[in-house]
Short mmCIF file of C-alpha atoms (C1' of nucleotides) in Angstrom, two decimals:
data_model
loop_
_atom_site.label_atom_id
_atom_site.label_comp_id
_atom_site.label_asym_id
_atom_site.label_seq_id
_atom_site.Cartn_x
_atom_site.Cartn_y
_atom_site.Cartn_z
CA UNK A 213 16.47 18.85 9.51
CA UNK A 214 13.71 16.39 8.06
CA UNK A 215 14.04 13.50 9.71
CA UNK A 216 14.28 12.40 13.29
CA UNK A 217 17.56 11.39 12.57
CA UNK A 218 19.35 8.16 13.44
CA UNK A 219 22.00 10.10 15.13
CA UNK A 220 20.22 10.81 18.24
CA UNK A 221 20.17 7.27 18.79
CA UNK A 222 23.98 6.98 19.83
CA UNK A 223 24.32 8.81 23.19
CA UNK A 224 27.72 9.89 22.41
CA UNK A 225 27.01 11.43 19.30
CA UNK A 226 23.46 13.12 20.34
CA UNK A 227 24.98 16.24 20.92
CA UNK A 228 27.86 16.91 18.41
CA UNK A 229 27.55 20.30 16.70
CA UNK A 230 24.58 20.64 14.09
CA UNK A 231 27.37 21.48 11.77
CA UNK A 232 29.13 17.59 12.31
CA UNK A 233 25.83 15.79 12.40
CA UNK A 234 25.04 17.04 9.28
CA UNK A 235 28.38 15.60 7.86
CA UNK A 236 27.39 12.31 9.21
CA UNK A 237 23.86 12.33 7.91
CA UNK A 238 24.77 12.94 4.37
CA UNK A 239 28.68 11.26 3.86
CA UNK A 240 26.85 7.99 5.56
CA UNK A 241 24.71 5.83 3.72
CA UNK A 242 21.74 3.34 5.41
CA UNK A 243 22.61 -0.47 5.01
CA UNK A 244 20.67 -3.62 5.68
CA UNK A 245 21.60 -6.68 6.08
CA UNK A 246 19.70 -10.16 6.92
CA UNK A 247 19.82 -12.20 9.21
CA UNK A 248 23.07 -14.82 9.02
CA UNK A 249 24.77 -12.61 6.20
CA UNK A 250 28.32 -11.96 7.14
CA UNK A 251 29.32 -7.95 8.62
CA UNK A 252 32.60 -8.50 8.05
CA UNK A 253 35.38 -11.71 8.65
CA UNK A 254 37.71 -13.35 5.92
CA UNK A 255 35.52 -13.38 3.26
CA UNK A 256 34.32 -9.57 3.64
CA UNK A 257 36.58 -6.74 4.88
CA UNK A 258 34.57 -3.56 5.66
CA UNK A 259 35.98 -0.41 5.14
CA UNK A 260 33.06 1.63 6.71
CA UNK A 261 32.88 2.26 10.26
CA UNK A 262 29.48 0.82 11.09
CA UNK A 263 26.90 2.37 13.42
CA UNK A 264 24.04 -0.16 14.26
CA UNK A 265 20.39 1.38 14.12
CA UNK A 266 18.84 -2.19 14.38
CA UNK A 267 19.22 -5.58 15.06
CA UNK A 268 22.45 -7.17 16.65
CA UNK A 269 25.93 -8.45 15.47
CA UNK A 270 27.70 -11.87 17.10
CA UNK A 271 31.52 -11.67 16.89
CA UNK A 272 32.93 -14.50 16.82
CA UNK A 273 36.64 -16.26 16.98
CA UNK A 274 37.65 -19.85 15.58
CA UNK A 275 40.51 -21.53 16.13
CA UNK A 276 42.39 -23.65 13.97
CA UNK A 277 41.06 -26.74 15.24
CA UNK A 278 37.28 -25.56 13.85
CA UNK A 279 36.55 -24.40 17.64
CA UNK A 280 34.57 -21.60 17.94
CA UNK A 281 33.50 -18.32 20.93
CA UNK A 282 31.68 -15.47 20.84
CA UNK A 283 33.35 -12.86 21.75
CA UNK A 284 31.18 -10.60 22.07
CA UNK A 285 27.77 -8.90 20.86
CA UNK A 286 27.34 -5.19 18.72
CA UNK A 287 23.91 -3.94 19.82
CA UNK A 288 21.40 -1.46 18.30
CA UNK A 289 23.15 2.22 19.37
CA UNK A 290 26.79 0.93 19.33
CA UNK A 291 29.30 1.07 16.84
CA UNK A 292 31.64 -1.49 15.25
CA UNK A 293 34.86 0.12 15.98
CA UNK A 294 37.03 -3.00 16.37
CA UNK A 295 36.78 -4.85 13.56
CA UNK A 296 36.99 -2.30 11.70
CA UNK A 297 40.60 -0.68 12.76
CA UNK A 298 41.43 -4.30 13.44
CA UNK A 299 40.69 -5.52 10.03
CA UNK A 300 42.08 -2.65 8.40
CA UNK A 301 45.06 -1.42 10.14
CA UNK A 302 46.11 -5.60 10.57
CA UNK A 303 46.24 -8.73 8.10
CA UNK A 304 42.50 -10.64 9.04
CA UNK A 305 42.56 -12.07 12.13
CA UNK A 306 40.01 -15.21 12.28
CA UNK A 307 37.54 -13.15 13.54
CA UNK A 308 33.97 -12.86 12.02
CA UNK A 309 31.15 -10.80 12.46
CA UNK A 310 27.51 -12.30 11.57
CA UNK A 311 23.78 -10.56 11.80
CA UNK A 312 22.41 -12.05 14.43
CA UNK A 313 19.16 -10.52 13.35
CA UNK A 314 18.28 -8.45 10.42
CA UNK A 315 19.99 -5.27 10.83
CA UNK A 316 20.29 -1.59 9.99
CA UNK A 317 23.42 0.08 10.28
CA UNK A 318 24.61 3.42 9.08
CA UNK A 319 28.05 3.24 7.05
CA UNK A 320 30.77 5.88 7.37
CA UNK A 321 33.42 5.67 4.86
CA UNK A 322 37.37 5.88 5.30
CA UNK A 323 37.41 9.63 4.66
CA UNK A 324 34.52 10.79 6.80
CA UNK A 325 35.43 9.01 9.63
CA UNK A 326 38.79 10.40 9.29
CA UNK A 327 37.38 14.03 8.94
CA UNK A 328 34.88 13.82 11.92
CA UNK A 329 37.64 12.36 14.14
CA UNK A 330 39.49 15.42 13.48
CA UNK A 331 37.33 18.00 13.68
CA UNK A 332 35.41 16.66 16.40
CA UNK A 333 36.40 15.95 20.22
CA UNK A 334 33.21 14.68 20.94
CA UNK A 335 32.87 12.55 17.87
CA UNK A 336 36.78 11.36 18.91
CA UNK A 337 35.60 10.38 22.09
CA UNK A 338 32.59 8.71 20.73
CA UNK A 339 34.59 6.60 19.10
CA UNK A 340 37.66 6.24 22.09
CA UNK A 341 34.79 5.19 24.10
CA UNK A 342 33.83 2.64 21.80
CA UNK A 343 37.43 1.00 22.18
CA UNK A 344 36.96 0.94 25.45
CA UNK A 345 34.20 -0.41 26.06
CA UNK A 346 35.32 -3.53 23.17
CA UNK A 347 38.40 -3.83 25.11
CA UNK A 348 36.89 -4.63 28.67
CA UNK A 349 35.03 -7.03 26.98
CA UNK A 350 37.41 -8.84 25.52
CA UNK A 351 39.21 -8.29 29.05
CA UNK A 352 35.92 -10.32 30.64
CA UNK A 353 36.24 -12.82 28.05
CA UNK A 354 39.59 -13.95 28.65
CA UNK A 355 38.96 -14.00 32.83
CA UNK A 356 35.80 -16.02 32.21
CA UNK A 357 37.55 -18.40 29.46
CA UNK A 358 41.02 -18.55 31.62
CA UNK A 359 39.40 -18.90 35.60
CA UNK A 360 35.95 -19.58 35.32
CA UNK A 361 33.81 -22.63 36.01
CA UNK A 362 31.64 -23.96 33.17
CA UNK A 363 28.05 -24.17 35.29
CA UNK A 364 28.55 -20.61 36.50
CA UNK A 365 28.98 -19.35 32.70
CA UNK A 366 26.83 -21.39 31.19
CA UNK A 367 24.29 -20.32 33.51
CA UNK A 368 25.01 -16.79 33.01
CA UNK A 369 24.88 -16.87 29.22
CA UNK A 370 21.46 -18.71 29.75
CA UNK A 371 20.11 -15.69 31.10
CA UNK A 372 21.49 -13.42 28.99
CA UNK A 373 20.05 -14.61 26.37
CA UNK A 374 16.47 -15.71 27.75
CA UNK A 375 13.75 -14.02 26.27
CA UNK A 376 11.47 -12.46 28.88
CA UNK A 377 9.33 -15.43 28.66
CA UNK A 378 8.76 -18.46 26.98
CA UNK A 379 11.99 -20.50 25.57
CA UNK A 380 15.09 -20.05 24.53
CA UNK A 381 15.66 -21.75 20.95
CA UNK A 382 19.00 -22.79 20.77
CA UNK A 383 20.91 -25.92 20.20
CA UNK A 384 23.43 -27.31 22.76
CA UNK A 385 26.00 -26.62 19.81
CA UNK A 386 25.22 -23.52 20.12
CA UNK A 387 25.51 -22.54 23.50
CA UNK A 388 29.08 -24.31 23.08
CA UNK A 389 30.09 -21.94 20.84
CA UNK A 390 29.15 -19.15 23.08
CA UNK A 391 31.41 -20.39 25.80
CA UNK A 392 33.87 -21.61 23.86
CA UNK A 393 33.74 -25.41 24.49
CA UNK A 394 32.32 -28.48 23.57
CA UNK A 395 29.12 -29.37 22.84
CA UNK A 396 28.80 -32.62 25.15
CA UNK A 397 29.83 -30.73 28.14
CA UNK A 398 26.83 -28.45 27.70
CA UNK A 399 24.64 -31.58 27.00
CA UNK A 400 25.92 -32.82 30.55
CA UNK A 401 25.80 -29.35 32.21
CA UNK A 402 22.09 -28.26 31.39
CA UNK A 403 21.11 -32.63 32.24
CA UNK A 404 22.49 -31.68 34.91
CA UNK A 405 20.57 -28.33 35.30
CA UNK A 406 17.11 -30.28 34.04
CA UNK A 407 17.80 -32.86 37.40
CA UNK A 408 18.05 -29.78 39.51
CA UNK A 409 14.60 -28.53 38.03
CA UNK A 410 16.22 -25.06 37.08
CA UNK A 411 15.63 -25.39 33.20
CA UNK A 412 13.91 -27.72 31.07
CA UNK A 413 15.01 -28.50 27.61
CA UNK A 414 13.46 -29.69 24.81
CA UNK A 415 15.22 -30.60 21.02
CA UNK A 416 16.17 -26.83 20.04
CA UNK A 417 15.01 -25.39 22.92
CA UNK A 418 15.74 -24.37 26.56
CA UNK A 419 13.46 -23.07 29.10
CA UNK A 420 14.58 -21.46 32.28
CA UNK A 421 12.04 -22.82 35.42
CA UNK A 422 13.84 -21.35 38.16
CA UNK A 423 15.86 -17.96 37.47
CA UNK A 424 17.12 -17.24 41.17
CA UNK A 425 18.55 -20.42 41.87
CA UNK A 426 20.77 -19.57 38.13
CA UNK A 427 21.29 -16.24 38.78
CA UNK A 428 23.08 -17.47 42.07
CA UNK A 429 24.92 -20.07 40.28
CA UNK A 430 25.97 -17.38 37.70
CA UNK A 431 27.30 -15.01 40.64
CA UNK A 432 28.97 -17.39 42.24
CA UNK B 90 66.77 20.51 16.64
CA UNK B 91 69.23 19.83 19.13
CA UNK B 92 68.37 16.48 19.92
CA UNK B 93 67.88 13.06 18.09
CA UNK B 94 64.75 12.85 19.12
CA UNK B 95 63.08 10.20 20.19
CA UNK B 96 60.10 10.95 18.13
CA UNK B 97 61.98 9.34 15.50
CA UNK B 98 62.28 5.60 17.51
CA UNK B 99 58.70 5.04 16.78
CA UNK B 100 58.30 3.95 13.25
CA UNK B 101 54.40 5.57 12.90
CA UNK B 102 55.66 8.98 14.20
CA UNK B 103 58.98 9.58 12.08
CA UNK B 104 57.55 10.84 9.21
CA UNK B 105 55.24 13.59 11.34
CA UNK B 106 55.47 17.20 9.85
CA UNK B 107 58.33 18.91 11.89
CA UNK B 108 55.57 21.27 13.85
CA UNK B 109 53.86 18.24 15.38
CA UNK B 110 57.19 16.51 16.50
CA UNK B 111 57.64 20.06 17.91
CA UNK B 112 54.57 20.06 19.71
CA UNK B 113 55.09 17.11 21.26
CA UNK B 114 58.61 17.03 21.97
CA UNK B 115 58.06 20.29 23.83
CA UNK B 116 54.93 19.27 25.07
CA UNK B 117 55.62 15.71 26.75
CA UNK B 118 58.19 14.74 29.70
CA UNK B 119 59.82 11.62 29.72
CA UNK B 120 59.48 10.26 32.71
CA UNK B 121 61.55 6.95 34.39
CA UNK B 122 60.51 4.35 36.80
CA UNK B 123 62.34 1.50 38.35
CA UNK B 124 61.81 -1.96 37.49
CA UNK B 125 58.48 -3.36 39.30
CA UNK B 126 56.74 -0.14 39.71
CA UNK B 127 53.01 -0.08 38.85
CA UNK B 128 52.56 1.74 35.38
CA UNK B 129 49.23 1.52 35.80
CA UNK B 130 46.52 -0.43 37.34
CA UNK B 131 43.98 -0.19 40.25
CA UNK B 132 46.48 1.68 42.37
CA UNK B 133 47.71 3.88 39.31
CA UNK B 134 45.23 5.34 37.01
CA UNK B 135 47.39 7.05 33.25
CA UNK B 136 46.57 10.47 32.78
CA UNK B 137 49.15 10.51 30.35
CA UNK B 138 49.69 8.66 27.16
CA UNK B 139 53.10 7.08 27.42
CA UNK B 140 55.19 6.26 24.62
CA UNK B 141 57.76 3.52 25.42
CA UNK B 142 61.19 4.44 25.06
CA UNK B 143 63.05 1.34 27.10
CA UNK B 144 62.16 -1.10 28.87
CA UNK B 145 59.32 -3.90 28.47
CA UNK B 146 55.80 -3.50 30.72
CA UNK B 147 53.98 -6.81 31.68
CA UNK B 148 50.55 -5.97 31.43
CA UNK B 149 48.12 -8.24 33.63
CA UNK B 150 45.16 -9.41 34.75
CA UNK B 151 43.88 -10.86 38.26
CA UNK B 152 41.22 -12.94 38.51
CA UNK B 153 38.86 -12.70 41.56
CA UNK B 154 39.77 -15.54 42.60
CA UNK B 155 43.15 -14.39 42.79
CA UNK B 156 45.08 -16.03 39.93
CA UNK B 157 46.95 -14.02 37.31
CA UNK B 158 47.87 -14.33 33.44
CA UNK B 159 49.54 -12.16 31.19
CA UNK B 160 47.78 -10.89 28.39
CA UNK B 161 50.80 -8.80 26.70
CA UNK B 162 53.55 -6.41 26.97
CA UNK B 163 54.46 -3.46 25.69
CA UNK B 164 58.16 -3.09 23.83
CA UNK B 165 60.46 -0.11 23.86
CA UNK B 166 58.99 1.97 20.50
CA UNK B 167 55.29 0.95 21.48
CA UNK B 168 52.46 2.46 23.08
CA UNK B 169 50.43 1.69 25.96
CA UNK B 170 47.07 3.08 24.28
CA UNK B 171 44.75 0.31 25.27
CA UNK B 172 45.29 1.03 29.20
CA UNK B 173 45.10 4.40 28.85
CA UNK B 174 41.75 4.45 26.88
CA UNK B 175 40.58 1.21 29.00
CA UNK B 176 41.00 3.20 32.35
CA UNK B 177 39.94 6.38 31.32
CA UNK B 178 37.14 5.98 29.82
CA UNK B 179 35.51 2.84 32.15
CA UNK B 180 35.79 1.76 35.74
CA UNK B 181 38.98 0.19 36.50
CA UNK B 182 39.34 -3.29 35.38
CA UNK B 183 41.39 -5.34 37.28
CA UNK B 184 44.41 -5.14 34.70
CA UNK B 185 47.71 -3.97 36.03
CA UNK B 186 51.05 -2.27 34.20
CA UNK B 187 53.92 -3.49 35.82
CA UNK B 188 57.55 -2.29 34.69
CA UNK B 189 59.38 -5.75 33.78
CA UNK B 190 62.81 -3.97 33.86
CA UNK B 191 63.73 -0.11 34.59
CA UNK B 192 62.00 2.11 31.98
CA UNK B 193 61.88 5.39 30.25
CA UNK B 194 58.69 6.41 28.31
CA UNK B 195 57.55 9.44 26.54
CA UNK B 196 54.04 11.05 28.40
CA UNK B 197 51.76 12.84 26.51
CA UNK B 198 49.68 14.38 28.26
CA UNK B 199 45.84 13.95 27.78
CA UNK B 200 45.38 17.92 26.11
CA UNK B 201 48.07 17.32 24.00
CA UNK B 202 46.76 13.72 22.81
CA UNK B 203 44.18 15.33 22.14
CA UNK B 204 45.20 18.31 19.84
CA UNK B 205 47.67 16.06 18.46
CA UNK B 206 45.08 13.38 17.41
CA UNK B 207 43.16 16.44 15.94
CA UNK B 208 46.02 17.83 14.16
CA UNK B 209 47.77 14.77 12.53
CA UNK B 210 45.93 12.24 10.50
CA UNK B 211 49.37 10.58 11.11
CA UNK B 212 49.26 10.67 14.62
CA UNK B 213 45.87 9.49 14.35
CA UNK B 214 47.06 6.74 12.58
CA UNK B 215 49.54 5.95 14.82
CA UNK B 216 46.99 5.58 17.62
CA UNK B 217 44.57 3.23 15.86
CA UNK B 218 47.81 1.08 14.22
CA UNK B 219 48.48 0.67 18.11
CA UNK B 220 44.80 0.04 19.17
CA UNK B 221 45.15 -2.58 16.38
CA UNK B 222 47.78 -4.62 17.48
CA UNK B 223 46.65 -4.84 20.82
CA UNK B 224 43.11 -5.91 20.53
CA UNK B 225 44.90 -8.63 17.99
CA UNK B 226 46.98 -9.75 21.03
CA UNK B 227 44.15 -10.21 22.62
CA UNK B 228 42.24 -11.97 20.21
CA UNK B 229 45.57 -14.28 20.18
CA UNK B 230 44.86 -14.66 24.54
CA UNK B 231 41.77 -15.84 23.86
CA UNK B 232 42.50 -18.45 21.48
CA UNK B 233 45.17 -20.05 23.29
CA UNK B 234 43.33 -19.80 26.29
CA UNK B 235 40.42 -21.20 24.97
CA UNK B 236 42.10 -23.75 22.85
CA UNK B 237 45.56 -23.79 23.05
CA UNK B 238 47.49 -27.03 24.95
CA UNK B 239 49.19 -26.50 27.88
CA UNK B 240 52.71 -27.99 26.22
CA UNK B 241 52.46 -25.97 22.91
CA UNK B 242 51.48 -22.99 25.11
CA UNK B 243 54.47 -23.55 27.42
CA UNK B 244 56.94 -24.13 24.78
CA UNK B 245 56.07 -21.48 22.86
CA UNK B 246 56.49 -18.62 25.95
CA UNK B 247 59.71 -20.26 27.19
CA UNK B 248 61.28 -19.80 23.22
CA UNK B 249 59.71 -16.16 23.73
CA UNK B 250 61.41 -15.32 26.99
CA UNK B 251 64.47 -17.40 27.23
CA UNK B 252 67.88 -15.38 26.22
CA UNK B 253 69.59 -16.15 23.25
CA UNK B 254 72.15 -17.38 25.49
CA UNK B 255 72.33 -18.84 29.35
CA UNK B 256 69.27 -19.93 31.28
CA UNK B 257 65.94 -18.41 31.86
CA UNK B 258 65.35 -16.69 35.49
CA UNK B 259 61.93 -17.33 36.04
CA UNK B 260 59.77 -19.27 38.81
CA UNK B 261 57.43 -22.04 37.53
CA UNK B 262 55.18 -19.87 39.73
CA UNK B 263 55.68 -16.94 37.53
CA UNK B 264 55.42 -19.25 34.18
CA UNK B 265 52.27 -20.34 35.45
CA UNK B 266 51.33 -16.73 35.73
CA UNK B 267 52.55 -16.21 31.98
CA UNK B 268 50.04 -18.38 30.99
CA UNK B 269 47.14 -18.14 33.41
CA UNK B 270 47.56 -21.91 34.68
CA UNK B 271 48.25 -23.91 37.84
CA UNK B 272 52.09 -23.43 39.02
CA UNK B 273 51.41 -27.86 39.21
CA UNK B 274 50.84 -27.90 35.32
CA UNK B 275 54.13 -25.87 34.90
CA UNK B 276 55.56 -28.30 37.19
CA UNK B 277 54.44 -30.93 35.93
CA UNK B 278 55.35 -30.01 32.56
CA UNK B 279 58.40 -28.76 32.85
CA UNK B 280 59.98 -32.37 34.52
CA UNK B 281 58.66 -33.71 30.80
CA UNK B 282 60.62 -31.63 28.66
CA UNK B 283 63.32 -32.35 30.42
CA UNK B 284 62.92 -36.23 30.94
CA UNK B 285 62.81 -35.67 26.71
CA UNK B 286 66.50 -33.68 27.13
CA UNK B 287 64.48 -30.50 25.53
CA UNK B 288 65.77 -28.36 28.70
CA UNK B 289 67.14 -28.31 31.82
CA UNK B 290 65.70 -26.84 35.08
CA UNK B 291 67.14 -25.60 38.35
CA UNK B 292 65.55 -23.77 41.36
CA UNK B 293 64.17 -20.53 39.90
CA UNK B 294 65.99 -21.39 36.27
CA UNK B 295 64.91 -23.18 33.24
CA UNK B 296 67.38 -23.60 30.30
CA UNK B 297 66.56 -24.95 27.18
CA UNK B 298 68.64 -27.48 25.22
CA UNK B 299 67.02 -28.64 22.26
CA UNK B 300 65.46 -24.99 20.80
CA UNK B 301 64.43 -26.93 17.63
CA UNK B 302 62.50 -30.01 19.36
CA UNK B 303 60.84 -26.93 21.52
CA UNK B 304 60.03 -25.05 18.24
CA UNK B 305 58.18 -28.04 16.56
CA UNK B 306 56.22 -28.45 19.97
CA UNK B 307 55.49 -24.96 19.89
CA UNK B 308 53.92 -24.89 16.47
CA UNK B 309 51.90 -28.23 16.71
"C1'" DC C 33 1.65 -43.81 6.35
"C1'" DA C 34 6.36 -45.96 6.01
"C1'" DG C 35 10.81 -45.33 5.29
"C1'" DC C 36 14.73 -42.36 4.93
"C1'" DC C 37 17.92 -38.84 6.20
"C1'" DG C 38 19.98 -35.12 8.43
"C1'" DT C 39 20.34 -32.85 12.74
"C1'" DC C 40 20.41 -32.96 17.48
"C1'" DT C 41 21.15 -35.16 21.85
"C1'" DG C 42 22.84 -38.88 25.23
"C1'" DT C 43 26.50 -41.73 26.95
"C1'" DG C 44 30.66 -44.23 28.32
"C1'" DA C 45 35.58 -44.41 28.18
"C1'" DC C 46 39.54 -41.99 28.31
"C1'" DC C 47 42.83 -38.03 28.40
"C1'" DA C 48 44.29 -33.40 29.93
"C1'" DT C 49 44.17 -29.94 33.12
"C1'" DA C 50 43.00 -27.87 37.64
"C1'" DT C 51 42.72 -28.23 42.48
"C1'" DC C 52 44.07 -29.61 47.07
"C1'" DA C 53 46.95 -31.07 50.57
"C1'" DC C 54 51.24 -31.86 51.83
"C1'" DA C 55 56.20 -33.12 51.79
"C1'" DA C 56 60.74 -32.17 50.65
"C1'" DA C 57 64.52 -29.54 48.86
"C1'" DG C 58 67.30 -25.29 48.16
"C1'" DA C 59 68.90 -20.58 49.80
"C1'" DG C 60 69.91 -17.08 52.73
"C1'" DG C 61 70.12 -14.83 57.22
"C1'" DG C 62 71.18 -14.91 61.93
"C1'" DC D 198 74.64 -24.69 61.52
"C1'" DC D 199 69.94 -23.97 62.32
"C1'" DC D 200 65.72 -21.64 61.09
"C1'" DT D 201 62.69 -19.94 57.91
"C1'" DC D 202 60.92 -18.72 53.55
"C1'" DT D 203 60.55 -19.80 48.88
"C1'" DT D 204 60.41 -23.03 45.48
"C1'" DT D 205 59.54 -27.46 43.77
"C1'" DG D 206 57.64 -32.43 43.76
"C1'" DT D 207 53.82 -35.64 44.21
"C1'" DG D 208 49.57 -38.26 44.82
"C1'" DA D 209 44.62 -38.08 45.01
"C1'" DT D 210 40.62 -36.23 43.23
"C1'" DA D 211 37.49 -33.22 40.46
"C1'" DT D 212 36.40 -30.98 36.31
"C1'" DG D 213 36.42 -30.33 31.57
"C1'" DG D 214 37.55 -31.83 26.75
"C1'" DT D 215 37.87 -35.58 23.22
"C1'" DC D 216 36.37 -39.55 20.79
"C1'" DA D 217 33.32 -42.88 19.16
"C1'" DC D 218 29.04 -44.11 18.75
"C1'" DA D 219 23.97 -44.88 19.47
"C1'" DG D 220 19.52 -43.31 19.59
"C1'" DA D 221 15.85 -39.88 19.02
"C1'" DC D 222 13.38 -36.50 16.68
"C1'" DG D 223 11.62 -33.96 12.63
"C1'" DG D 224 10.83 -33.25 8.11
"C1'" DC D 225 10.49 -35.03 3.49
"C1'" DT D 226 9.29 -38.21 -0.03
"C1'" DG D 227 7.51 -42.03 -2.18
#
DNA sequence: CAGCCGTCTGTGACCATATCACAAAGAGGG
DNA sequence: CCCTCTTTGTGATATGGTCACAGACGGCTG
């Protein structure tokens, strides 16, 4: 036991035998990645079940028509389950996974995966957990996409990805493609926003001026 | 082995070693409910994993604001993983099971999932083919949610759901529900198609008339 | 610095869908 | 046959998506 190990960063897996964890540490290898390269999506089907040390992964869905949503976000401490039974168990689905960031993940091949989900209940439920977790979010996705009103999610999304202070660099494009729509109607929205002096925005870049008044349009 | 079992109905489990179908023959109870009982859903939490043996479940969602769409079902020969892994392992969502016809389903109960997933890289298999498929179907929600025309959309779930022969029973309140719109859009639509001769409708009935013309709107 | 070019943003017109408020038309029970 | 509930039809209006551009900004290059 040299190193602090990388394992005690998922808080399903911190306490799986010594015996397992050991498994893990040495069947898994350390991967980076920069920022924009592509995790996984038509042009690069993983076969390692990916546990994210660092950084964060956009998933992403486009439709024939070129359209594009996010679907949802991998963080730093959460694995990649998903894609990876999705892409492997199914022909490739349009989804794509991108480094949002630079990013550190630990890769588990096919056969240690397969080995730790069967000798391990807590490792298995690591990983059920995982599902579940992916699942409700897709579950959100499809309410917010299906019933909800554009100013309430744009709002929300706006927050969510605020940095504590200062702005927000991100194109109106952008922000479309996190909601799933077009890119004038964001234009319009956050003009819109700008009149109501909640936000300011400048080419690239959005700055939030009044959080409450969003965060009660988000809830709404 | 009196029985044909029923293990052998589900094309990931045939080929399981004779001691696991034992185990879970022996270890599951099939279990019937009548048509529009809640499989699962805030009033019905799955402590079992059920195995679908007849019979088709609707599985749902309700928005807060009280509107409804379908996001799949489940087929006789499939399982209902997601929900089961979905409710168990996070607070309820507001997705419902509903039992679209009388059915009979296989229920494993959590223990013997569990040994079972352990045991049988098969059955393990079996789980994360079915995990799989569903988070595809969602993916699929998503998309025609997101992007997806309300006349392609419409087309495409009345060729799903109409019998090969005789009208459709159905509501253009429950269409509406099928594809998380306004009953008015269904409406609306509906008196199109059949101004174009593509179908007929009566109170609570929708036949179609021109399956091909439907088909090519369907794929647009 | 001027001019050029690619990216980003603004805008108006128009279409599709959602919402709201009712009216009217079956269907079935008393 | 009337009453009532469910289902369907319809017009008006609001919101969101599409299309076609125009203009604005930034960076680069001559």
């Amino acid at each position: 036991m040299i190193t602090t190990n990388w394992i005690d960063r998922f808080e399903g897996l911190a306490r799986l035998p010594a015996g397992i964890k050991d498994t893990l540490t040495r069947q898994s290898a350390v991967v980076s990645l920069p920022k924009g390269a592509e995790v996984f999506g038509p042009g690069a089907v993983p076969d390692n079940l990916l546990l994210l040390l660092d950084g964060t992964v956009r998933v992403s869905q486009t439709s024939q028509s070129g359209r594009e949503i996010v679907l949802y976000r991998v963080e730093a401490g959460q694995s990649c389950v998903l894609t990876t039974a999705c892409l492997l168990a199914h022909e490739a689905y349009a989804a794509e996974g991108r480094a949002e960031t630079d990013i550190r993940a630990a890769a588990i091949p096919r056969a240690t995966f397969d080995r730790l989900t069967a000798e391990s209940t807590q490792f298995r439920d690591f990983v059920f957990a995982a599902y579940a977790r992916r699942i409700t979010d897709l579950f959100r996705v499809i309410d917010e996409v299906a019933f909800g009103k554009i100013d309430m999610r744009l709002a929300q999304r706006l927050l969510e990805l605020a940095p504590s202070r200062g702005p927000l660099k991100i194109t109106h494009q952008q922000l479309a493609t996190e909601l799933g729509t077009a890119r004038e109607v964001v234009s319009r929205q956050l003009a819109e926003f700008a009149r109501r002096d909640l936000l300011s925005v400048g080419r690239g870049s959005v700055e939030i001026t009044d959080a409450d008044t969003l965060r009660r349009i988000a809830s709404a």
